[in-house]
Every structure is written in structure tokens, then in C-alpha cells.
mmCIF file of C-alpha atoms in Angstrom:
data_model
loop_
_atom_site.group_PDB
_atom_site.id
_atom_site.type_symbol
_atom_site.label_atom_id
_atom_site.label_comp_id
_atom_site.label_asym_id
_atom_site.label_seq_id
_atom_site.Cartn_x
_atom_site.Cartn_y
_atom_site.Cartn_z
ATOM 1 C CA MET A 1 0.169 0.016 -0.051
ATOM 2 C CA ASN A 2 3.048 2.760 -0.167
ATOM 3 C CA ASN A 3 3.889 2.166 -3.219
ATOM 4 C CA LEU A 4 1.974 5.191 -4.905
ATOM 5 C CA PHE A 5 4.295 7.639 -6.071
ATOM 6 C CA LEU A 6 3.517 11.260 -4.513
ATOM 7 C CA PRO A 7 4.571 13.847 -6.421
ATOM 8 C CA SER A 8 6.185 17.267 -3.583
ATOM 9 C CA ASP A 9 3.589 19.432 -2.000
ATOM 10 C CA LEU A 10 4.249 22.426 -4.215
ATOM 11 C CA GLU A 11 3.174 20.029 -7.248
ATOM 12 C CA LEU A 12 0.618 18.679 -5.738
ATOM 13 C CA MET A 13 -0.978 22.220 -5.304
ATOM 14 C CA GLU A 14 -0.046 22.517 -9.107
ATOM 15 C CA ALA A 15 -2.106 20.130 -10.286
ATOM 16 C CA GLN A 16 -5.040 20.634 -7.854
ATOM 17 C CA THR A 17 -4.984 24.637 -9.325
ATOM 18 C CA ASN A 18 -4.995 22.728 -12.901
ATOM 19 C CA VAL A 19 -8.310 20.596 -11.208
ATOM 20 C CA LEU A 20 -10.173 23.500 -10.100
ATOM 21 C CA PHE A 21 -9.995 26.602 -12.767
ATOM 22 C CA ASN A 22 -9.867 26.601 -16.439
ATOM 23 C CA HIS A 23 -7.057 29.133 -17.508
ATOM 24 C CA ASN A 24 -6.433 30.860 -20.788
ATOM 25 C CA ASP A 25 -3.166 30.533 -22.947
ATOM 26 C CA VAL A 26 -1.461 32.681 -20.732
ATOM 27 C CA GLY A 27 -2.217 31.273 -17.539
ATOM 28 C CA LEU A 28 -4.631 33.377 -16.082
ATOM 29 C CA MET A 29 -7.992 31.831 -14.681
ATOM 30 C CA THR A 30 -10.911 31.836 -16.978
ATOM 31 C CA THR A 31 -13.728 29.692 -15.124
ATOM 32 C CA ILE A 32 -13.844 27.214 -12.853
ATOM 33 C CA ASN A 33 -13.065 23.867 -13.731
ATOM 34 C CA GLU A 34 -17.001 21.989 -13.875
ATOM 35 C CA PRO A 35 -20.694 22.115 -16.155
ATOM 36 C CA GLY A 36 -21.880 25.210 -15.818
ATOM 37 C CA ALA A 37 -18.748 27.266 -16.890
ATOM 38 C CA LYS A 38 -18.995 29.690 -13.819
ATOM 39 C CA SER A 39 -16.211 32.495 -13.406
ATOM 40 C CA ALA A 40 -13.499 31.849 -11.721
ATOM 41 C CA PRO A 41 -12.192 33.541 -8.813
ATOM 42 C CA ARG A 42 -10.442 36.725 -9.004
ATOM 43 C CA PHE A 43 -7.204 35.969 -6.877
ATOM 44 C CA PHE A 44 -6.510 32.581 -5.941
ATOM 45 C CA ILE A 45 -3.200 31.235 -3.356
ATOM 46 C CA GLY A 46 -2.220 27.661 -2.807
ATOM 47 C CA ILE A 47 0.398 27.900 0.542
ATOM 48 C CA THR A 48 2.774 24.733 0.992
ATOM 49 C CA LYS A 49 5.391 24.555 3.141
ATOM 50 C CA GLN A 50 7.747 24.520 -0.115
ATOM 51 C CA GLY A 51 6.256 26.942 -2.103
ATOM 52 C CA HIS A 52 3.074 28.302 -3.579
ATOM 53 C CA VAL A 53 0.915 28.895 -6.677
ATOM 54 C CA VAL A 54 -0.985 32.310 -7.448
ATOM 55 C CA ARG A 55 -3.308 32.751 -9.947
ATOM 56 C CA TYR A 56 -5.291 35.632 -10.954
ATOM 57 C CA HIS A 57 -8.224 36.356 -12.967
ATOM 58 C CA GLU A 58 -7.885 37.349 -16.603
ATOM 59 C CA THR A 59 -10.406 40.338 -15.812
ATOM 60 C CA LEU A 60 -8.208 41.147 -13.056
ATOM 61 C CA ASP A 61 -6.420 44.968 -13.317
ATOM 62 C CA GLU A 62 -2.852 44.666 -14.108
ATOM 63 C CA ASP A 63 -2.049 47.773 -11.174
ATOM 64 C CA ILE A 64 -4.144 44.999 -8.718
ATOM 65 C CA LYS A 65 -2.333 42.117 -9.588
ATOM 66 C CA ASN A 66 0.814 43.971 -9.782
ATOM 67 C CA GLU A 67 0.404 44.763 -6.209
ATOM 68 C CA LEU A 68 -1.219 41.089 -5.402
ATOM 69 C CA ALA A 69 2.323 40.207 -6.611
ATOM 70 C CA ARG A 70 4.294 42.497 -4.531
ATOM 71 C CA PHE A 71 2.616 41.216 -1.510
ATOM 72 C CA VAL A 72 2.513 37.627 -1.871
ATOM 73 C CA GLU A 73 6.320 37.818 -2.150
ATOM 74 C CA ASN A 74 6.862 40.062 0.907
ATOM 75 C CA ALA A 75 4.813 37.990 3.270
ATOM 76 C CA PRO A 76 5.546 35.118 5.443
ATOM 77 C CA TRP A 77 4.042 32.084 3.755
ATOM 78 C CA LEU A 78 6.729 29.410 4.317
ATOM 79 C CA ASP A 79 7.881 30.469 8.055
ATOM 80 C CA ALA A 80 4.470 32.035 9.862
ATOM 81 C CA PRO A 81 1.439 31.064 6.754
ATOM 82 C CA ASN A 82 -1.263 31.786 9.326
ATOM 83 C CA ARG A 83 0.009 34.985 10.325
ATOM 84 C CA VAL A 84 -0.497 36.422 6.781
ATOM 85 C CA ASN A 85 -3.031 39.143 6.823
ATOM 86 C CA MET A 86 -5.989 37.938 4.493
ATOM 87 C CA ALA A 87 -7.196 42.009 5.226
ATOM 88 C CA ASP A 88 -4.428 43.166 3.228
ATOM 89 C CA MET A 89 -5.105 41.265 0.073
ATOM 90 C CA ILE A 90 -9.161 41.973 0.930
ATOM 91 C CA ARG A 91 -8.188 46.016 0.726
ATOM 92 C CA ILE A 92 -5.789 45.259 -2.516
ATOM 93 C CA LEU A 93 -8.743 43.500 -4.210
ATOM 94 C CA SER A 94 -10.988 46.395 -3.161
ATOM 95 C CA GLN A 95 -9.587 49.303 -4.998
ATOM 96 C CA GLU A 96 -11.027 47.478 -8.158
ATOM 97 C CA LYS A 97 -14.269 46.056 -6.434
ATOM 98 C CA PRO A 98 -15.309 45.063 -3.170
ATOM 99 C CA VAL A 99 -14.949 41.687 -2.674
ATOM 100 C CA ASP A 100 -17.823 39.180 -1.909
ATOM 101 C CA GLN A 101 -16.828 35.670 -0.760
ATOM 102 C CA VAL A 102 -13.327 34.473 1.056
ATOM 103 C CA TYR A 103 -12.746 31.094 0.289
ATOM 104 C CA MET A 104 -10.230 29.255 2.528
ATOM 105 C CA GLY A 105 -9.030 25.611 3.531
ATOM 106 C CA PRO A 106 -7.569 22.369 4.072
ATOM 107 C CA ALA A 107 -6.189 20.850 0.616
ATOM 108 C CA TYR A 108 -5.170 16.725 1.200
ATOM 109 C CA VAL A 109 -4.603 14.260 -1.105
ATOM 110 C CA PHE A 110 -4.756 10.144 -0.916
ATOM 111 C CA PRO A 111 -2.736 7.765 0.172
ATOM 112 C CA ASP A 112 -2.759 4.837 -2.751
ATOM 113 C CA MET A 113 -6.240 3.212 -1.818
ATOM 114 C CA ARG A 114 -5.772 0.711 -4.291
ATOM 115 C CA GLY A 115 -7.093 -3.018 -3.254
ATOM 116 C CA ARG A 116 -9.575 -1.349 -0.248
ATOM 117 C CA SER A 117 -12.108 -3.191 0.146
ATOM 118 C CA THR A 118 -14.856 -1.584 0.503
ATOM 119 C CA GLN A 119 -18.964 -2.000 -0.173
ATOM 120 C CA ALA A 120 -19.921 0.951 -2.347
ATOM 121 C CA ILE A 121 -20.308 0.304 -5.680
ATOM 122 C CA LYS A 122 -19.990 1.991 -8.978
ATOM 123 C CA ILE A 123 -22.910 4.156 -9.748
ATOM 124 C CA THR A 124 -23.581 4.777 -14.035
ATOM 125 C CA GLN A 125 -26.362 4.869 -16.251
ATOM 126 C CA MET A 126 -27.274 1.156 -15.817
ATOM 127 C CA ASN A 127 -28.163 1.990 -12.238
ATOM 128 C CA ILE A 128 -29.051 5.615 -12.811
ATOM 129 C CA GLU A 129 -32.718 4.978 -10.375
ATOM 130 C CA LEU A 130 -31.066 4.245 -7.538
ATOM 131 C CA LEU A 131 -30.161 7.825 -6.818
ATOM 132 C CA GLU A 132 -33.862 9.981 -7.381
ATOM 133 C CA PRO A 133 -34.669 8.674 -3.620
ATOM 134 C CA TYR A 134 -32.294 11.275 -1.630
ATOM 135 C CA PHE A 135 -30.232 12.175 -4.459
ATOM 136 C CA SER A 136 -32.102 13.065 -7.632
ATOM 137 C CA ASP A 137 -29.963 16.616 -8.169
ATOM 138 C CA PHE A 138 -27.047 14.814 -8.693
ATOM 139 C CA VAL A 139 -28.054 12.454 -11.721
ATOM 140 C CA ASP A 140 -26.262 14.959 -14.281
ATOM 141 C CA ASP A 141 -22.743 14.454 -11.640
ATOM 142 C CA VAL A 142 -23.309 10.382 -13.241
ATOM 143 C CA THR A 143 -22.577 11.825 -16.585
ATOM 144 C CA HIS A 144 -19.856 14.565 -15.780
ATOM 145 C CA GLY A 145 -18.604 13.420 -12.361
ATOM 146 C CA GLN A 146 -17.502 9.911 -13.296
ATOM 147 C CA PRO A 147 -15.950 7.955 -11.600
ATOM 148 C CA VAL A 148 -18.843 7.984 -9.013
ATOM 149 C CA PHE A 149 -19.315 5.166 -6.385
ATOM 150 C CA ALA A 150 -22.204 5.270 -3.833
ATOM 151 C CA VAL A 151 -23.242 2.990 -1.176
ATOM 152 C CA VAL A 152 -27.052 1.539 -1.208
ATOM 153 C CA GLN A 153 -29.435 0.782 1.390
ATOM 154 C CA ASN A 154 -32.954 -0.786 0.345
ATOM 155 C CA GLN A 155 -32.707 0.149 -3.334
ATOM 156 C CA ALA A 156 -31.140 3.928 -2.625
ATOM 157 C CA VAL A 157 -27.781 5.551 -2.386
ATOM 158 C CA VAL A 158 -27.903 7.282 0.685
ATOM 159 C CA SER A 159 -23.851 8.048 0.231
ATOM 160 C CA LEU A 160 -22.265 9.656 -2.944
ATOM 161 C CA CYS A 161 -18.948 9.964 -4.186
ATOM 162 C CA CYS A 162 -17.746 11.541 -7.609
ATOM 163 C CA SER A 163 -15.474 14.214 -9.033
ATOM 164 C CA ALA A 164 -16.232 17.247 -8.803
ATOM 165 C CA ARG A 165 -13.150 18.699 -10.848
ATOM 166 C CA SER A 166 -10.822 16.731 -12.850
ATOM 167 C CA SER A 167 -8.282 16.712 -15.095
ATOM 168 C CA SER A 168 -5.896 14.229 -17.287
ATOM 169 C CA THR A 169 -3.304 13.974 -14.397
ATOM 170 C CA ALA A 170 -5.696 15.105 -10.847
ATOM 171 C CA ALA A 171 -9.090 14.644 -10.063
ATOM 172 C CA GLU A 172 -11.323 16.275 -6.572
ATOM 173 C CA ALA A 173 -13.678 14.351 -4.718
ATOM 174 C CA SER A 174 -17.538 15.615 -4.302
ATOM 175 C CA LEU A 175 -18.714 13.837 -1.293
ATOM 176 C CA HIS A 176 -22.728 13.524 -0.252
ATOM 177 C CA THR A 177 -24.342 11.829 2.607
ATOM 178 C CA ALA A 178 -27.965 12.356 2.758
ATOM 179 C CA PRO A 179 -28.714 12.821 6.345
ATOM 180 C CA ASP A 180 -30.208 10.248 8.093
ATOM 181 C CA PHE A 181 -27.514 8.321 7.025
ATOM 182 C CA ARG A 182 -24.697 10.144 8.256
ATOM 183 C CA GLY A 183 -22.252 8.806 11.145
ATOM 184 C CA ARG A 184 -22.349 5.226 9.818
ATOM 185 C CA ALA A 185 -18.963 5.940 8.086
ATOM 186 C CA TYR A 186 -20.658 5.570 4.681
ATOM 187 C CA GLY A 187 -18.469 8.924 3.573
ATOM 188 C CA MET A 188 -15.756 6.773 4.112
ATOM 189 C CA GLU A 189 -16.778 4.134 1.867
ATOM 190 C CA VAL A 190 -17.204 6.425 -0.671
ATOM 191 C CA THR A 191 -14.048 8.002 -0.997
ATOM 192 C CA ALA A 192 -12.429 5.349 -0.659
ATOM 193 C CA ALA A 193 -14.045 4.185 -3.481
ATOM 194 C CA TRP A 194 -13.532 6.705 -5.707
ATOM 195 C CA ALA A 195 -10.127 7.377 -4.831
ATOM 196 C CA ALA A 196 -8.808 3.568 -5.607
ATOM 197 C CA GLU A 197 -10.471 3.993 -9.711
ATOM 198 C CA ILE A 198 -8.112 7.387 -10.046
ATOM 199 C CA GLN A 199 -5.346 6.377 -8.810
ATOM 200 C CA ASN A 200 -6.296 3.073 -10.371
ATOM 201 C CA GLN A 201 -6.384 5.314 -13.905
ATOM 202 C CA GLY A 202 -2.771 7.130 -13.383
ATOM 203 C CA ARG A 203 -4.210 9.676 -11.450
ATOM 204 C CA LEU A 204 -3.980 11.665 -8.446
ATOM 205 C CA ALA A 205 -7.079 11.637 -6.274
ATOM 206 C CA LEU A 206 -7.260 14.937 -4.012
ATOM 207 C CA TYR A 207 -9.718 16.389 -1.514
ATOM 208 C CA SER A 208 -9.978 19.226 -0.694
ATOM 209 C CA THR A 209 -13.056 21.126 1.706
ATOM 210 C CA ALA A 210 -13.204 24.410 4.183
ATOM 211 C CA TRP A 211 -11.628 25.176 7.591
ATOM 212 C CA ASN A 212 -15.371 25.471 8.882
ATOM 213 C CA ASN A 213 -16.580 22.091 7.302
ATOM 214 C CA PHE A 214 -15.719 19.996 10.318
ATOM 215 C CA ALA A 215 -17.512 16.936 9.223
ATOM 216 C CA SER A 216 -15.147 16.798 6.171
ATOM 217 C CA GLN A 217 -12.383 17.286 7.381
ATOM 218 C CA ALA A 218 -13.189 14.686 10.209
ATOM 219 C CA VAL A 219 -13.538 12.370 6.987
ATOM 220 C CA ALA A 220 -9.900 13.349 5.519
ATOM 221 C CA LYS A 221 -8.584 12.867 8.983
ATOM 222 C CA LYS A 222 -10.129 8.693 9.207
ATOM 223 C CA LEU A 223 -9.420 8.217 5.233
ATOM 224 C CA ASN A 224 -5.391 9.234 6.792
ATOM 225 C CA LEU A 225 -5.195 11.712 3.757
ATOM 226 C CA LYS A 226 -2.268 13.843 4.047
ATOM 227 C CA GLN A 227 -2.827 17.831 3.912
ATOM 228 C CA TYR A 228 0.051 19.478 1.416
ATOM 229 C CA GLY A 229 -1.152 22.837 1.623
ATOM 230 C CA MET A 230 -4.001 25.531 1.894
ATOM 231 C CA ASP A 231 -6.501 27.015 -0.488
ATOM 232 C CA LEU A 232 -7.345 30.749 -0.126
ATOM 233 C CA ASN A 233 -9.124 32.325 -2.785
ATOM 234 C CA PHE A 234 -11.264 35.761 -2.889
ATOM 235 C CA SER A 235 -14.613 36.814 -5.732
#
């Protein structure tokens, strides 16, 4: 179970950034990498112990971009990431227009999940009706979010993991469990099955969440996921 090669933390952050967002030909963010093509955030920074990955939206004012770049260059990302003042970044961005939303949370990578026993089954167009009782809103994900794995109870999907966003080298998990079925470790079952399939395809299995999503972080801890960095973005 230890023979899965994992890139460095900084390389993992680069891979995740390319999974999260679409970019134009000069490396500026355009849209979120998922169906619907919503606009990417105005500014993203992925912080690791080995360095950081920075991305700007293609519409961001050039002067704002330059000021953010100077701030990032002088901030104590490696030595004291918790001391970095988000208020400064918000102040810089607000010179153009107010910041509507800030997202911050840990980014994880799965260890080798191949060969791990799980009760999860794969969801395809052949058994898509199993989603109806609790996850009728996720029917489109069976098409766009493959691979999709689920725990089924009484002919109904009660926990589901699919690919929230994907690239040729990595995919990020999206986990959902019906409220009445939480606390039964079903989330661990489906995410482990999903990650094993991604790894069998020769891709990196990634997982990220917000700092205030304690249930999601608990799943990461129970699965022994490795935190390689922290995502921070401003819209």
C-alpha cells in the first residue's frame, strides 16, 4: 500500500490548481472547471511548505495584479502562514471592487487506496435510478462526474462520491451523504472507492474542504489523507 508515487507538495498544489480552474493561454484563470462555466475567483493562492501557487483572473486590473504580486512576494508564507493578513489582500482587491466572498481551507491527497475493500458500488447510466430517493439532483453528475461510487441501502443511494472537477492528471472528490445516514462511515467507503478508481487510472486523487466544514475534515482524518497545503481565494 506504500508503492503509490506522490509528487511534492508544491507539485500537488500545481495539479490541484489546474483541476480547480480553467486558464487562458497566458495562465490567467477564466472559469471554474465544472459544468456551467461559472467565473473563477479574482485571486487564488495555494500555500504549501515548499512554496505557493498564485493565479489571477483574466479580467483583474493589471495594477491590482502587480500590487498583489508584491504583497505575496513579501508575505511570510513559508515561515508563518497563519500570520498572513487576509485583510491586506482584501484591501488591495477592493480598490477595484468589493470582495464578495473569501474561501479558505485545507487541501489533501489520498494515500494508496487500491486494493482496499469497500461496500461501495459504481453508479453508471445502468443503475442511475438508485439516485432518485435521496440524490435526484445529482443525476447529471453521473455523466460529468465519473467515476461515481455510492453506498446503497434498500435500493437507494445514501452516500455518494464523484469527481467534482477533473483533469488528465488529477481529480478532486465531491462527497455527499443523506442526512439520515450520516455518522455511519459511509462517506469513508465511497471516497475510498472513488480514490482507488482514480489511482487505477494513473491520476492523483485529491480532496479539499473549508476550514469550517468539520465533518468533511473528519472524513479526511479517518482516511489518513495527507494535507499538502491550504487553498485561499477571493471573489
